[in-house]
CSV table of C-alpha atoms and ligand atoms in Angstrom, one decimal:
chain,number,residue,atom,x,y,z
A,203,MET,CA,-4.1,-9.2,-19.3
A,204,ILE,CA,-6.3,-8.3,-16.4
A,205,VAL,CA,-5.0,-5.4,-14.3
A,206,ILE,CA,-5.5,-6.1,-10.6
A,207,ASP,CA,-6.9,-2.9,-9.4
A,208,GLY,CA,-5.8,-2.5,-5.8
A,209,LYS,CA,-7.2,1.0,-5.6
A,210,LYS,CA,-10.7,-0.1,-6.4
A,211,ALA,CA,-10.5,-3.2,-4.1
A,212,SER,CA,-9.2,-0.9,-1.3
A,213,ASP,CA,-11.9,1.7,-1.9
A,214,GLU,CA,-14.5,-1.0,-1.5
A,215,ILE,CA,-13.0,-2.2,1.8
A,216,LEU,CA,-12.7,1.4,3.0
A,217,SER,CA,-16.4,2.0,2.1
A,218,GLU,CA,-17.4,-1.1,4.2
A,219,ILE,CA,-15.3,0.2,7.1
A,220,LYS,CA,-17.0,3.6,6.7
A,221,ILE,CA,-20.5,2.0,7.0
A,222,GLN,CA,-19.4,0.1,10.2
A,223,ILE,CA,-18.1,3.4,11.7
A,224,GLU,CA,-21.3,5.2,10.9
A,225,HIS,CA,-23.2,2.5,12.7
A,226,LEU,CA,-20.9,2.9,15.8
A,227,SER,CA,-21.4,6.6,15.7
A,228,ALA,CA,-25.2,6.3,15.3
A,229,SER,CA,-25.4,4.1,18.3
A,230,GLY,CA,-23.3,6.5,20.4
A,231,LYS,CA,-20.3,4.3,20.6
A,232,ARG,CA,-16.7,5.3,20.8
A,233,ILE,CA,-15.0,5.6,17.4
A,234,PRO,CA,-11.9,3.5,16.6
A,235,ARG,CA,-8.6,5.4,16.6
A,236,LEU,CA,-5.3,4.7,14.8
A,237,VAL,CA,-2.1,6.5,15.7
A,238,ALA,CA,1.1,6.6,13.7
A,239,ILE,CA,4.5,7.5,15.1
A,240,LEU,CA,6.7,9.2,12.5
A,241,VAL,CA,10.3,9.7,13.4
A,242,GLY,CA,12.4,12.2,11.3
A,243,ASP,CA,11.5,13.4,7.9
A,244,ASN,CA,12.1,10.6,5.4
A,245,PRO,CA,10.0,11.8,2.5
A,246,ALA,CA,8.7,8.3,1.6
A,247,SER,CA,7.7,7.6,5.3
A,248,LYS,CA,5.9,10.9,5.4
A,249,ALA,CA,4.0,10.1,2.2
A,250,TYR,CA,3.0,6.6,3.5
A,251,VAL,CA,1.9,8.0,6.9
A,252,GLY,CA,0.0,10.8,5.1
A,253,ALA,CA,-1.8,8.2,2.9
A,254,LYS,CA,-2.7,6.2,6.0
A,255,MET,CA,-4.2,9.2,7.8
A,256,LYS,CA,-6.1,10.2,4.6
A,257,ALA,CA,-7.7,6.8,4.5
A,258,CYS,CA,-8.7,7.1,8.1
A,259,GLU,CA,-10.4,10.4,7.3
A,260,LYS,CA,-12.3,8.8,4.4
A,261,THR,CA,-13.8,6.2,6.7
A,262,GLY,CA,-14.4,8.4,9.7
A,263,MET,CA,-11.8,6.5,11.8
A,264,LEU,CA,-10.0,8.8,14.2
A,265,SER,CA,-6.3,9.2,13.6
A,266,ASP,CA,-3.3,11.1,14.8
A,267,VAL,CA,0.4,11.4,13.9
A,268,ILE,CA,3.0,11.8,16.6
A,269,GLN,CA,5.9,13.5,14.8
A,270,LEU,CA,9.2,13.1,16.5
A,271,PRO,CA,12.6,14.5,15.6
A,272,ALA,CA,15.2,12.3,13.8
A,273,SER,CA,17.6,12.8,16.8
A,274,ILE,CA,15.2,11.3,19.4
A,275,SER,CA,16.8,8.7,21.7
A,276,GLU,CA,15.5,5.1,21.8
A,277,GLN,CA,14.5,5.7,25.5
A,278,ASP,CA,12.3,8.7,24.6
A,279,LEU,CA,10.7,6.9,21.7
A,280,LYS,CA,9.9,4.0,24.0
A,281,GLN,CA,8.1,6.4,26.4
A,282,HIS,CA,5.8,7.4,23.6
A,283,ILE,CA,5.1,3.8,22.9
A,284,GLN,CA,4.3,3.1,26.6
A,285,GLN,CA,1.9,6.1,26.6
A,286,LEU,CA,0.0,4.7,23.6
A,287,ASN,CA,0.0,1.2,25.1
A,288,GLU,CA,-1.8,2.7,28.1
A,289,ASP,CA,-4.1,5.1,26.3
A,290,GLU,CA,-7.6,3.7,26.2
A,291,THR,CA,-8.7,5.9,23.3
A,292,THR,CA,-6.0,4.4,21.0
A,293,ASP,CA,-7.1,1.0,19.5
A,294,GLY,CA,-4.0,0.5,17.4
A,295,PHE,CA,-0.7,2.3,16.6
A,296,ILE,CA,2.2,1.9,14.3
A,297,VAL,CA,5.8,3.0,14.3
A,298,GLN,CA,6.7,3.9,10.7
A,299,LEU,CA,9.9,2.2,9.6
A,300,PRO,CA,12.7,2.6,8.9
A,301,LEU,CA,13.9,4.3,12.1
A,302,PRO,CA,17.1,6.4,12.5
A,303,ALA,CA,20.3,4.4,13.0
A,304,GLN,CA,20.6,5.2,16.8
A,305,ILE,CA,17.4,3.3,17.4
A,306,ASN,CA,17.2,-0.5,17.5
A,307,GLU,CA,14.0,-1.4,15.6
A,308,ASN,CA,13.6,-4.8,17.2
A,309,GLU,CA,13.7,-3.3,20.7
A,310,VAL,CA,11.1,-0.7,19.8
A,311,ILE,CA,8.7,-3.2,18.1
A,312,LYS,CA,9.0,-5.5,21.1
A,313,LEU,CA,7.5,-2.8,23.3
A,314,ILE,CA,4.3,-2.3,21.3
A,315,HIS,CA,1.5,-4.1,23.1
A,316,PRO,CA,0.5,-7.1,20.9
A,317,SER,CA,-3.2,-6.1,21.2
A,318,LYS,CA,-2.4,-2.7,19.7
A,319,ASP,CA,0.2,-3.9,17.2
A,320,VAL,CA,-1.9,-3.3,14.0
A,321,ASP,CA,1.1,-3.6,11.8
A,322,GLY,CA,1.5,-7.2,13.1
A,323,PHE,CA,5.3,-6.8,13.6
A,324,HIS,CA,5.5,-7.8,17.3
A,325,PRO,CA,7.1,-11.3,17.7
A,326,GLU,CA,3.9,-12.5,19.4
A,327,ASN,CA,1.8,-11.7,16.4
A,328,LEU,CA,4.4,-13.1,14.0
A,329,GLY,CA,4.6,-16.2,16.0
A,330,LYS,CA,0.9,-16.7,16.1
A,331,MET,CA,0.7,-16.1,12.4
A,332,LEU,CA,3.3,-18.9,11.9
A,333,LEU,CA,1.1,-21.2,14.0
A,334,GLY,CA,-2.1,-20.2,12.2
A,335,GLN,CA,-3.6,-18.6,15.4
A,336,ASP,CA,-5.7,-15.5,15.5
A,337,CYS,CA,-3.4,-12.5,15.3
A,338,PHE,CA,-2.7,-9.2,13.4
A,339,ILE,CA,-1.3,-10.1,10.1
A,340,PRO,CA,1.2,-7.5,8.7
A,341,ALA,CA,-0.7,-5.0,6.7
A,342,THR,CA,1.0,-5.6,3.3
A,343,PRO,CA,0.7,-9.4,3.2
A,344,TYR,CA,-2.8,-9.1,4.6
A,345,GLY,CA,-3.8,-6.7,1.8
A,346,ILE,CA,-2.2,-9.0,-0.8
A,347,THR,CA,-4.2,-12.0,0.5
A,348,LYS,CA,-7.4,-9.8,0.2
A,349,LEU,CA,-6.5,-8.8,-3.3
A,350,ILE,CA,-5.9,-12.4,-4.4
A,351,GLU,CA,-9.2,-13.4,-2.9
A,352,HIS,CA,-11.0,-10.4,-4.5
A,353,TYR,CA,-9.7,-11.4,-7.9
A,354,GLN,CA,-10.4,-15.1,-7.2
A,355,VAL,CA,-6.8,-16.0,-8.3
A,356,PRO,CA,-6.5,-19.8,-7.9
A,357,THR,CA,-4.0,-20.7,-5.2
A,358,GLN,CA,-4.7,-24.2,-4.0
A,359,GLY,CA,-1.9,-26.5,-5.2
A,360,LYS,CA,-0.3,-23.7,-7.2
A,361,HIS,CA,3.3,-22.8,-7.1
A,362,VAL,CA,3.9,-19.4,-5.5
A,363,VAL,CA,7.4,-17.8,-5.8
A,364,VAL,CA,8.0,-15.0,-3.4
A,365,VAL,CA,11.1,-12.9,-4.3
A,366,GLY,CA,12.4,-11.1,-1.2
A,367,ARG,CA,12.6,-12.3,2.4
A,368,SER,CA,12.0,-9.1,4.5
A,369,ASN,CA,10.3,-9.4,7.9
A,370,ILE,CA,7.5,-7.0,6.7
A,371,VAL,CA,6.6,-8.6,3.4
A,372,GLY,CA,8.5,-11.6,1.9
A,373,THR,CA,8.8,-13.9,5.0
A,374,PRO,CA,5.2,-13.4,6.2
A,375,MET,CA,3.9,-13.7,2.7
A,376,SER,CA,5.6,-17.1,2.2
A,377,VAL,CA,4.0,-18.4,5.4
A,378,LEU,CA,0.5,-17.1,4.6
A,379,MET,CA,0.6,-18.6,1.1
A,380,SER,CA,1.6,-22.1,2.3
A,381,ARG,CA,-0.8,-22.3,5.2
A,382,ASN,CA,-4.0,-24.4,5.0
A,383,GLN,CA,-5.9,-22.4,7.6
A,384,THR,CA,-6.0,-19.4,5.3
A,385,PHE,CA,-7.3,-19.5,1.8
A,386,ALA,CA,-4.1,-20.3,0.1
A,387,ASN,CA,-2.8,-23.9,0.3
A,388,ALA,CA,-0.1,-23.2,-2.2
A,389,THR,CA,3.4,-24.6,-2.6
A,390,VAL,CA,5.9,-21.8,-1.9
A,391,THR,CA,9.4,-21.1,-2.9
A,392,LEU,CA,11.1,-18.1,-1.1
A,393,CYS,CA,13.9,-16.6,-3.3
A,394,HIS,CA,16.3,-13.9,-2.0
A,395,SER,CA,19.5,-12.1,-2.8
A,396,LYS,CA,21.6,-15.3,-2.3
A,397,THR,CA,19.4,-17.5,-4.5
A,398,ASP,CA,21.3,-19.0,-7.5
A,399,ASP,CA,19.5,-18.3,-10.8
A,400,ILE,CA,16.2,-16.9,-9.5
A,401,SER,CA,14.8,-17.2,-13.1
A,402,LYS,CA,14.9,-21.0,-12.7
A,403,TYR,CA,12.2,-20.6,-9.9
A,404,THR,CA,10.2,-17.7,-11.2
A,405,LEU,CA,9.8,-19.4,-14.6
A,406,GLN,CA,8.0,-22.3,-12.8
A,407,ALA,CA,5.7,-20.0,-10.8
A,408,ASP,CA,1.9,-19.7,-11.2
A,409,ILE,CA,2.0,-16.6,-9.0
A,410,ILE,CA,5.1,-14.4,-8.4
A,411,ILE,CA,5.1,-12.0,-5.5
A,412,VAL,CA,8.1,-9.7,-6.0
A,413,ALA,CA,9.2,-7.5,-3.1
A,414,ILE,CA,12.9,-6.7,-3.4
A,415,GLY,CA,12.9,-3.0,-3.9
A,416,LYS,CA,14.7,-2.9,-7.3
A,417,ALA,CA,13.0,-1.1,-10.2
A,418,HIS,CA,12.0,-3.3,-13.1
A,419,TYR,CA,13.8,-6.3,-11.7
A,420,LEU,CA,11.3,-8.9,-12.9
A,421,LYS,CA,11.7,-9.1,-16.6
A,422,ALA,CA,9.5,-10.8,-19.3
A,423,ASN,CA,12.0,-13.6,-19.8
A,424,MET,CA,11.7,-14.6,-16.1
A,425,VAL,CA,7.9,-15.2,-16.1
A,426,LYS,CA,5.9,-18.1,-17.4
A,427,PRO,CA,3.2,-17.1,-19.9
A,428,GLY,CA,-0.2,-16.8,-18.0
A,429,ALA,CA,1.4,-16.3,-14.6
A,430,VAL,CA,0.0,-13.8,-12.1
A,431,VAL,CA,2.4,-11.1,-10.8
A,432,ILE,CA,1.9,-9.2,-7.6
A,433,ASP,CA,4.3,-6.3,-7.5
A,434,VAL,CA,5.1,-5.0,-4.0
A,435,GLY,CA,7.9,-2.6,-5.1
A,436,ILE,CA,7.6,1.1,-4.8
A,437,ASN,CA,10.7,2.7,-6.4
A,438,ARG,CA,11.2,6.3,-7.3
A,439,ILE,CA,13.1,6.6,-10.6
A,440,THR,CA,14.2,9.7,-12.4
A,441,ASN,CA,13.2,10.2,-16.0
A,442,VAL,CA,15.7,11.6,-18.6
A,443,ASP,CA,13.9,15.0,-18.3
A,444,GLY,CA,14.7,15.2,-14.6
A,445,THR,CA,11.1,14.5,-13.5
A,446,SER,CA,10.5,11.4,-11.3
A,447,LYS,CA,7.9,8.7,-11.1
A,448,LEU,CA,7.0,5.6,-9.0
A,449,THR,CA,7.6,2.2,-10.4
A,450,GLY,CA,7.4,-1.3,-9.2
A,451,ASP,CA,9.9,-4.3,-9.0
A,452,ALA,CA,8.4,-5.7,-12.2
A,453,ASP,CA,8.9,-4.5,-15.8
A,454,TYR,CA,5.2,-3.7,-16.2
A,455,GLU,CA,5.2,-2.7,-19.9
A,456,ALA,CA,7.1,-5.9,-21.0
A,457,LEU,CA,5.1,-8.2,-18.6
A,458,LYS,CA,1.8,-7.0,-19.9
A,459,ASN,CA,2.2,-9.4,-22.8
A,460,VAL,CA,3.2,-12.3,-20.7
A,461,CYS,CA,1.0,-12.3,-17.5
A,462,SER,CA,-2.6,-13.2,-17.2
A,463,MET,CA,-3.0,-10.8,-14.3
A,464,MET,CA,-0.7,-8.1,-12.7
A,465,THR,CA,-0.8,-5.4,-10.1
A,466,PRO,CA,0.2,-1.9,-11.4
A,467,VAL,CA,2.4,0.5,-9.4
A,468,PRO,CA,1.0,2.8,-8.1
A,469,GLY,CA,-2.5,1.6,-7.6
A,470,GLY,CA,-1.9,-2.1,-6.8
A,471,VAL,CA,-0.5,-3.4,-3.5
A,472,GLY,CA,0.0,0.1,-1.9
A,473,PRO,CA,-3.7,0.9,-1.4
A,474,MET,CA,-4.3,-2.6,-0.1
A,475,THR,CA,-1.6,-2.2,2.6
A,476,ILE,CA,-3.7,0.7,3.9
A,477,ALA,CA,-6.9,-1.3,3.7
A,478,GLY,CA,-5.1,-4.1,5.7
A,479,LEU,CA,-4.0,-1.6,8.3
A,480,LEU,CA,-7.5,-0.2,8.8
A,481,LEU,CA,-9.0,-3.7,9.0
A,482,ASN,CA,-6.5,-4.6,11.7
A,483,THR,CA,-7.4,-1.4,13.6
A,484,LEU,CA,-11.1,-2.3,13.5
A,485,LYS,CA,-10.2,-5.8,14.7
A,486,ALA,CA,-8.3,-4.2,17.6
A,487,TYR,CA,-11.3,-2.0,18.4
A,488,HIS,CA,-13.6,-5.0,18.6
A,489,ALA,CA,-11.3,-7.3,20.5
A,490,GLU,CA,-12.2,-7.9,24.1
A,491,LYS,CA,-10.1,-5.7,26.3
B,559,LIG,N1,7.7,0.9,6.2
B,559,LIG,C1,7.5,0.3,5.0
B,559,LIG,N2,6.3,-0.4,5.1
B,559,LIG,C2,5.8,-0.3,6.3
B,559,LIG,C3,4.7,-0.7,7.0
B,559,LIG,O1,3.8,-1.5,6.5
B,559,LIG,N3,4.6,-0.3,8.3
B,559,LIG,C4,5.5,0.4,8.9
B,559,LIG,N4,5.3,0.7,10.2
B,559,LIG,N5,6.6,0.9,8.3
B,559,LIG,C5,6.7,0.5,7.0
């Protein structure tokens, strides 16, 4: 089995971004800047934002975190977003999700200016993606398409089964894989929590993209021999000795003997999400303002 090394593919993209930023710097141009709004102290969100900022540092991209208390009102959060919309030195920004219960995520995302929405979550960007128009593609699906391209996984005419229908991953992924303007041209089945007998579909899949947030959900008896598995899950599980580790939605050890290619967790899709985000920020920088 070939291990799809997202860390290596991501490092290559970050190196290319670094070179571009060095060129900008050498010619006295402004440097691109990404800002992350982090509300509260959810440990996973903190870790994700930390990894995003570290990647910016690696490439020379400017970055900042706006840390806000978990008790912040929707109105106050919206004021921060308005400020970033107007700030000419900020090319792109993200609001790390999930947000505390008192805040309506949809209302917040709607306020991010689409030209700075480098997470690609604004309805305008998602609508353009659906229509195959130029837009910011959500960072995780974008990173996955880059990874599939990088490893030259055949997609045209193939059956892709996406498991999970979240707005951030499953739904956009199903759209991207079925489009003909992108590289994919695949036939897509989107499975979710209400699908009867998910195995019936996954067993037919040439490529399975699993994003449901359940550790070791995808078992060896659910996968056709030779299939490619892209594991989007990041689940923290506790070992018998009380230590904990990150694991994906696929039973990696069992699937090693079944798949032709698979992404590990960590080191698969995660780093590619970050590469996708930085690519989007560079795109925002270069867009005509
Ligand atoms: N929470 C989980 N994944 C993401 C992501 O890609 N972007 C943001 N903003 N929040 C997330």
